[in-house]
Amino acid sequence: MRKLLCKNCGNAEFYVINMNETLCKCGSRLSKLSDYRWEESKKWKEFYLEEQKRQTELIFKISLLKRKIDTCLDEGDEEGFKKLTLELKACQNALKTGASHHTARLRERVKHNKDVV
Ligand SMILES: [Zn+2]
């Protein structure tokens, strides 16, 4: 269940003045849908930050793997090279999948918001 929150302070409890107007604890009078925001926006932000963190970790891991692969090449370590290349591909795929998944979610979210406001 999604709750409406006050856009100014994020509070979810309102004093109802009449059919079209409510009063928030912070003193804001809310009369339009655009005076509110949806509760899930916080969740979305958390998801976004988590996704960003995941991507940063992947990018870091990829650069680390590339360095290791270089070392393998220098030392003629074929086994290590094969193993690391597979790992690198998996990481790059995960990054790609994550990014497109993320974009799809973002589009969905934007579309949804437009419908609401
Ligand atoms: Zn408020």
Coordinates of N, CA, C and O and ligand atoms in Angstrom, one line a residue:
M1 N 0.8 -1.2 0.0 CA 0.0 0.0 0.0 C 0.9 1.3 0.0 O 1.7 1.4 0.8
R2 N 0.6 2.1 -0.9 CA 1.3 3.4 -1.0 C 0.6 4.5 -0.2 O -0.6 4.6 -0.4
K3 N 1.3 5.2 0.5 CA 0.7 6.3 1.3 C 1.1 7.6 0.7 O 2.2 7.8 0.1
L4 N 0.3 8.6 0.9 CA 0.7 10.0 0.4 C 1.4 10.7 1.6 O 1.0 10.6 2.7
L5 N 2.4 11.4 1.2 CA 3.2 12.1 2.2 C 3.2 13.6 1.9 O 3.0 14.0 0.7
C6 N 3.3 14.4 2.9 CA 3.5 15.8 2.7 C 4.8 16.1 1.9 O 5.8 15.6 2.3
K7 N 4.7 16.9 0.9 CA 5.8 17.2 0.0 C 6.9 18.0 0.8 O 8.1 17.9 0.5
N8 N 6.5 18.7 1.7 CA 7.4 19.6 2.4 C 8.2 19.0 3.6 O 9.3 19.2 3.8
C9 N 7.5 18.1 4.3 CA 8.2 17.5 5.5 C 8.2 16.0 5.5 O 8.9 15.4 6.3
G10 N 7.4 15.3 4.6 CA 7.4 13.9 4.5 C 6.5 13.2 5.5 O 6.5 12.0 5.7
N11 N 5.8 14.0 6.2 CA 4.8 13.4 7.2 C 3.6 12.8 6.5 O 3.2 13.2 5.5
A12 N 3.1 11.8 7.1 CA 1.9 11.1 6.5 C 0.6 11.3 7.2 O -0.4 10.7 6.8
E13 N 0.6 12.1 8.2 CA -0.7 12.3 8.9 C -1.1 13.7 8.6 O -0.4 14.7 8.8
F14 N -2.4 13.8 8.2 CA -3.0 15.1 7.9 C -4.3 15.4 8.6 O -5.0 14.4 8.9
Y15 N -4.5 16.6 8.9 CA -5.8 17.0 9.4 C -6.7 17.4 8.3 O -6.3 18.3 7.5
V16 N -7.8 16.8 8.1 CA -8.6 17.0 7.0 C -9.5 18.3 7.3 O -10.3 18.3 8.2
I17 N -9.3 19.3 6.4 CA -10.1 20.5 6.6 C -11.4 20.4 5.9 O -12.5 20.7 6.4
N18 N -11.3 20.0 4.6 CA -12.6 19.7 3.9 C -12.3 18.6 2.8 O -11.2 18.1 2.8
M19 N -13.2 18.4 1.9 CA -13.1 17.4 0.9 C -11.8 17.5 0.1 O -11.2 16.5 -0.3
N20 N -11.4 18.7 -0.2 CA -10.3 18.9 -1.1 C -9.0 19.5 -0.5 O -8.0 19.8 -1.1
E21 N -9.0 19.6 0.9 CA -7.9 20.2 1.5 C -7.6 19.6 2.8 O -8.5 19.2 3.6
T22 N -6.3 19.4 3.0 CA -5.8 18.8 4.3 C -4.7 19.7 4.9 O -4.1 20.5 4.1
L23 N -4.6 19.7 6.2 CA -3.5 20.5 6.8 C -2.5 19.5 7.4 O -2.8 18.6 8.2
C24 N -1.2 19.8 7.1 CA -0.2 18.9 7.6 C 0.3 19.5 9.0 O 0.1 20.6 9.3
K25 N 1.0 18.6 9.7 CA 1.6 19.0 11.0 C 2.5 20.2 10.9 O 2.7 21.0 11.8
C26 N 3.2 20.3 9.7 CA 4.2 21.3 9.5 C 3.5 22.6 9.1 O 4.2 23.7 9.0
G27 N 2.2 22.6 9.0 CA 1.5 23.9 8.7 C 1.2 24.1 7.2 O 0.5 25.0 6.9
S28 N 1.6 23.1 6.4 CA 1.3 23.3 5.0 C -0.1 22.9 4.7 O -0.6 21.9 5.2
R29 N -0.8 23.6 3.8 CA -2.1 23.2 3.4 C -1.9 22.5 2.1 O -1.3 23.0 1.1
L30 N -2.5 21.3 2.0 CA -2.3 20.5 0.8 C -3.6 20.3 0.1 O -4.6 19.8 0.7
S31 N -3.7 20.8 -1.1 CA -5.0 20.7 -1.8 C -4.9 20.0 -3.1 O -5.9 19.5 -3.6
K32 N -3.7 19.9 -3.7 CA -3.5 19.3 -5.0 C -2.7 18.0 -4.8 O -1.9 17.9 -3.9
L33 N -2.8 17.1 -5.7 CA -2.0 15.9 -5.7 C -0.5 16.2 -5.7 O 0.3 15.6 -5.1
S34 N -0.2 17.3 -6.4 CA 1.2 17.7 -6.5 C 1.8 18.3 -5.2 O 3.0 18.6 -5.1
D35 N 0.9 18.5 -4.3 CA 1.4 19.0 -2.9 C 1.9 17.8 -2.1 O 2.5 18.0 -1.1
Y36 N 1.6 16.6 -2.6 CA 2.0 15.4 -1.9 C 3.1 14.7 -2.7 O 3.4 15.0 -3.8
R37 N 3.8 13.8 -2.0 CA 4.6 12.8 -2.7 C 4.3 11.4 -2.2 O 3.7 11.3 -1.1
W38 N 4.7 10.4 -3.0 CA 4.4 9.1 -2.7 C 5.4 8.5 -1.7 O 6.6 8.8 -1.8
E39 N 4.9 7.7 -0.8 CA 5.8 7.1 0.2 C 6.9 6.3 -0.4 O 8.0 6.3 0.1
E40 N 6.6 5.6 -1.5 CA 7.6 4.7 -2.1 C 8.8 5.4 -2.7 O 9.8 4.8 -3.0
S41 N 8.8 6.7 -2.8 CA 9.9 7.4 -3.4 C 11.2 7.2 -2.5 O 12.3 7.2 -3.0
K42 N 11.0 7.0 -1.2 CA 12.2 6.7 -0.4 C 12.8 5.3 -0.7 O 14.0 5.2 -0.8
K43 N 11.8 4.4 -0.9 CA 12.3 3.0 -1.3 C 13.0 3.1 -2.6 O 14.0 2.4 -2.8
W44 N 12.5 3.9 -3.5 CA 13.1 4.0 -4.8 C 14.5 4.5 -4.7 O 15.4 4.1 -5.3
K45 N 14.7 5.5 -3.8 CA 16.0 6.1 -3.6 C 16.9 5.1 -3.1 O 18.1 5.0 -3.5
E46 N 16.4 4.3 -2.1 CA 17.3 3.2 -1.5 C 17.7 2.3 -2.6 O 18.8 1.9 -2.7
F47 N 16.7 1.9 -3.4 CA 17.0 1.0 -4.5 C 18.1 1.6 -5.5 O 19.0 0.9 -5.9
Y48 N 17.9 2.8 -5.8 CA 18.8 3.5 -6.7 C 20.2 3.5 -6.1 O 21.2 3.3 -6.8
L49 N 20.3 3.9 -4.8 CA 21.6 3.9 -4.2 C 22.3 2.6 -4.1 O 23.5 2.4 -4.3
E50 N 21.4 1.5 -3.9 CA 21.9 0.2 -3.8 C 22.5 -0.2 -5.2 O 23.5 -0.8 -5.3
E51 N 21.7 0.1 -6.2 CA 22.1 -0.2 -7.6 C 23.4 0.5 -7.9 O 24.3 -0.1 -8.6
Q52 N 23.5 1.7 -7.5 CA 24.7 2.5 -7.8 C 25.9 1.9 -7.1 O 27.0 1.8 -7.7
K53 N 25.7 1.4 -5.9 CA 26.8 0.8 -5.1 C 27.2 -0.5 -5.8 O 28.4 -0.8 -5.9
R54 N 26.2 -1.3 -6.2 CA 26.5 -2.5 -6.9 C 27.3 -2.3 -8.1 O 28.3 -3.0 -8.4
Q55 N 26.9 -1.3 -8.9 CA 27.7 -1.0 -10.1 C 29.1 -0.5 -9.9 O 30.0 -0.9 -10.6
T56 N 29.2 0.3 -8.8 CA 30.6 0.8 -8.5 C 31.5 -0.4 -8.1 O 32.6 -0.5 -8.5
E57 N 30.9 -1.3 -7.3 CA 31.7 -2.5 -6.9 C 32.1 -3.4 -8.2 O 33.2 -3.9 -8.3
L58 N 31.1 -3.5 -9.1 CA 31.4 -4.3 -10.3 C 32.5 -3.6 -11.1 O 33.4 -4.3 -11.6
I59 N 32.4 -2.3 -11.3 CA 33.4 -1.6 -12.1 C 34.8 -1.7 -11.5 O 35.8 -1.9 -12.1
F60 N 34.8 -1.6 -10.1 CA 36.0 -1.8 -9.4 C 36.6 -3.2 -9.6 O 37.8 -3.4 -9.9
K61 N 35.7 -4.2 -9.5 CA 36.1 -5.6 -9.7 C 36.6 -5.8 -11.2 O 37.6 -6.5 -11.4
I62 N 36.0 -5.2 -12.1 CA 36.4 -5.3 -13.5 C 37.8 -4.8 -13.7 O 38.6 -5.4 -14.4
S63 N 38.0 -3.6 -13.2 CA 39.4 -3.0 -13.4 C 40.4 -3.9 -12.7 O 41.6 -4.0 -13.2
L64 N 40.1 -4.4 -11.5 CA 41.0 -5.3 -10.8 C 41.3 -6.6 -11.7 O 42.4 -7.0 -11.8
L65 N 40.2 -7.1 -12.3 CA 40.4 -8.3 -13.1 C 41.3 -8.1 -14.3 O 42.1 -8.9 -14.7
K66 N 41.0 -6.9 -14.9 CA 41.8 -6.5 -16.1 C 43.3 -6.4 -15.7 O 44.1 -6.9 -16.5
R67 N 43.6 -5.9 -14.6 CA 45.0 -5.8 -14.1 C 45.6 -7.2 -13.9 O 46.7 -7.5 -14.3
K68 N 44.7 -8.1 -13.3 CA 45.2 -9.5 -13.1 C 45.4 -10.2 -14.4 O 46.4 -11.0 -14.5
I69 N 44.5 -9.9 -15.3 CA 44.7 -10.6 -16.7 C 46.0 -10.1 -17.3 O 46.7 -10.9 -17.9
D70 N 46.3 -8.8 -17.2 CA 47.6 -8.3 -17.7 C 48.7 -9.1 -17.1 O 49.7 -9.4 -17.8
T71 N 48.7 -9.3 -15.8 CA 49.7 -10.0 -15.1 C 49.9 -11.4 -15.7 O 51.0 -11.9 -15.9
C72 N 48.7 -12.1 -15.9 CA 48.7 -13.4 -16.4 C 49.4 -13.4 -17.8 O 50.2 -14.4 -18.1
L73 N 49.1 -12.4 -18.6 CA 49.7 -12.4 -19.9 C 51.2 -12.2 -19.8 O 51.9 -12.8 -20.6
D74 N 51.6 -11.3 -18.9 CA 53.0 -11.1 -18.8 C 53.7 -12.3 -18.4 O 54.9 -12.6 -18.8
E75 N 53.1 -13.1 -17.5 CA 53.7 -14.3 -16.9 C 53.4 -15.6 -17.8 O 53.9 -16.6 -17.4
G76 N 52.7 -15.4 -18.8 CA 52.3 -16.5 -19.7 C 51.5 -17.6 -19.0 O 51.5 -18.8 -19.3
D77 N 50.7 -17.1 -18.0 CA 49.8 -18.0 -17.2 C 48.5 -18.2 -18.0 O 47.5 -17.4 -17.8
E78 N 48.4 -19.2 -18.8 CA 47.3 -19.4 -19.7 C 46.0 -19.8 -18.9 O 44.9 -19.3 -19.1
E79 N 46.2 -20.7 -17.9 CA 45.1 -21.2 -17.0 C 44.4 -20.0 -16.3 O 43.2 -19.8 -16.4
G80 N 45.3 -19.2 -15.7 CA 44.8 -18.0 -15.0 C 44.1 -17.0 -15.9 O 43.1 -16.5 -15.6
F81 N 44.7 -16.9 -17.1 CA 44.1 -16.0 -18.1 C 42.7 -16.4 -18.5 O 41.8 -15.6 -18.5
K82 N 42.5 -17.7 -18.8 CA 41.2 -18.2 -19.1 C 40.2 -18.0 -18.0 O 39.1 -17.5 -18.3
K83 N 40.6 -18.3 -16.8 CA 39.7 -18.2 -15.7 C 39.3 -16.8 -15.4 O 38.1 -16.5 -15.2
L84 N 40.3 -15.9 -15.5 CA 40.0 -14.5 -15.2 C 39.1 -13.9 -16.3 O 38.3 -13.0 -16.0
T85 N 39.4 -14.3 -17.5 CA 38.6 -13.7 -18.6 C 37.1 -14.1 -18.5 O 36.3 -13.3 -18.8
L86 N 36.9 -15.3 -18.1 CA 35.5 -15.8 -17.9 C 34.8 -14.9 -16.8 O 33.7 -14.5 -16.9
E87 N 35.6 -14.7 -15.7 CA 35.1 -13.9 -14.6 C 34.8 -12.5 -15.0 O 33.8 -11.9 -14.7
L88 N 35.7 -12.0 -15.8 CA 35.6 -10.6 -16.4 C 34.3 -10.5 -17.2 O 33.5 -9.5 -17.0
K89 N 34.1 -11.5 -18.0 CA 32.9 -11.5 -18.9 C 31.6 -11.5 -18.0 O 30.6 -10.8 -18.3
A90 N 31.6 -12.3 -17.0 CA 30.5 -12.4 -16.1 C 30.2 -11.1 -15.4 O 29.0 -10.7 -15.3
C91 N 31.2 -10.4 -15.0 CA 31.1 -9.1 -14.4 C 30.5 -8.1 -15.4 O 29.6 -7.3 -15.0
Q92 N 31.1 -8.1 -16.6 CA 30.6 -7.1 -17.6 C 29.2 -7.4 -17.9 O 28.4 -6.4 -18.1
N93 N 28.8 -8.6 -18.0 CA 27.4 -9.0 -18.3 C 26.5 -8.5 -17.1 O 25.4 -7.9 -17.4
A94 N 26.9 -8.7 -15.9 CA 26.1 -8.3 -14.7 C 25.9 -6.8 -14.7 O 24.8 -6.3 -14.4
L95 N 27.0 -6.1 -15.1 CA 26.9 -4.7 -15.2 C 25.9 -4.2 -16.3 O 25.1 -3.3 -16.0
K96 N 25.9 -4.9 -17.4 CA 25.0 -4.5 -18.5 C 23.6 -4.8 -18.1 O 22.7 -4.0 -18.3
T97 N 23.4 -6.0 -17.6 CA 22.0 -6.4 -17.2 C 21.5 -5.5 -16.2 O 20.3 -5.1 -16.3
G98 N 22.3 -5.2 -15.2 CA 21.9 -4.4 -14.1 C 21.5 -3.0 -14.6 O 20.5 -2.5 -14.3
A99 N 22.3 -2.5 -15.6 CA 22.0 -1.1 -16.1 C 20.7 -1.1 -16.9 O 19.9 -0.2 -16.7
S100 N 20.5 -2.1 -17.7 CA 19.2 -2.1 -18.5 C 18.0 -2.3 -17.6 O 17.0 -1.7 -17.8
H101 N 18.2 -3.2 -16.6 CA 17.1 -3.4 -15.6 C 16.8 -2.1 -14.9 O 15.6 -1.8 -14.7
H102 N 17.8 -1.4 -14.5 CA 17.7 -0.2 -13.8 C 17.0 0.8 -14.6 O 16.0 1.5 -14.2
T103 N 17.3 1.0 -15.9 CA 16.7 1.9 -16.8 C 15.2 1.6 -17.0 O 14.4 2.5 -17.0
A104 N 14.9 0.3 -17.1 CA 13.5 -0.1 -17.2 C 12.7 0.3 -16.0 O 11.6 0.8 -16.2
R105 N 13.3 0.1 -14.8 CA 12.6 0.5 -13.6 C 12.4 2.0 -13.6 O 11.3 2.4 -13.1
L106 N 13.4 2.7 -14.0 CA 13.3 4.2 -13.9 C 12.2 4.7 -14.9 O 11.4 5.5 -14.5
R107 N 12.2 4.1 -16.1 CA 11.2 4.5 -17.1 C 9.8 4.2 -16.5 O 8.9 5.0 -16.6
E108 N 9.6 3.0 -15.9 CA 8.4 2.6 -15.3 C 7.9 3.6 -14.3 O 6.8 4.1 -14.3
R109 N 8.9 4.0 -13.5 CA 8.6 4.9 -12.4 C 8.2 6.3 -12.9 O 7.2 6.9 -12.5
V110 N 8.9 6.8 -13.9 CA 8.6 8.1 -14.5 C 7.2 8.1 -15.1 O 6.4 9.0 -14.9
K111 N 6.9 7.0 -15.8 CA 5.6 6.9 -16.5 C 4.5 6.9 -15.4 O 3.5 7.6 -15.6
H112 N 4.8 6.2 -14.4 CA 3.8 6.1 -13.3 C 3.5 7.4 -12.7 O 2.4 7.8 -12.4
N113 N 4.6 8.1 -12.4 CA 4.5 9.4 -11.8 C 3.7 10.4 -12.7 O 2.9 11.2 -12.2
K114 N 3.9 10.3 -14.0 CA 3.1 11.2 -14.9 C 1.6 10.9 -14.8 O 0.8 11.8 -14.9
D115 N 1.3 9.6 -14.6 CA -0.1 9.2 -14.5 C -0.7 9.7 -13.3 O -1.9 10.1 -13.3
V116 N 0.1 9.8 -12.2 CA -0.5 10.2 -10.9 C -0.7 11.7 -10.9 O -1.7 12.2 -10.5
V117 N 0.4 12.5 -11.3 CA 0.3 14.0 -11.1 C -0.5 14.6 -12.3 O -0.4 14.1 -13.4
Ligands
ZN1 ZN 4.2 18.8 6.1

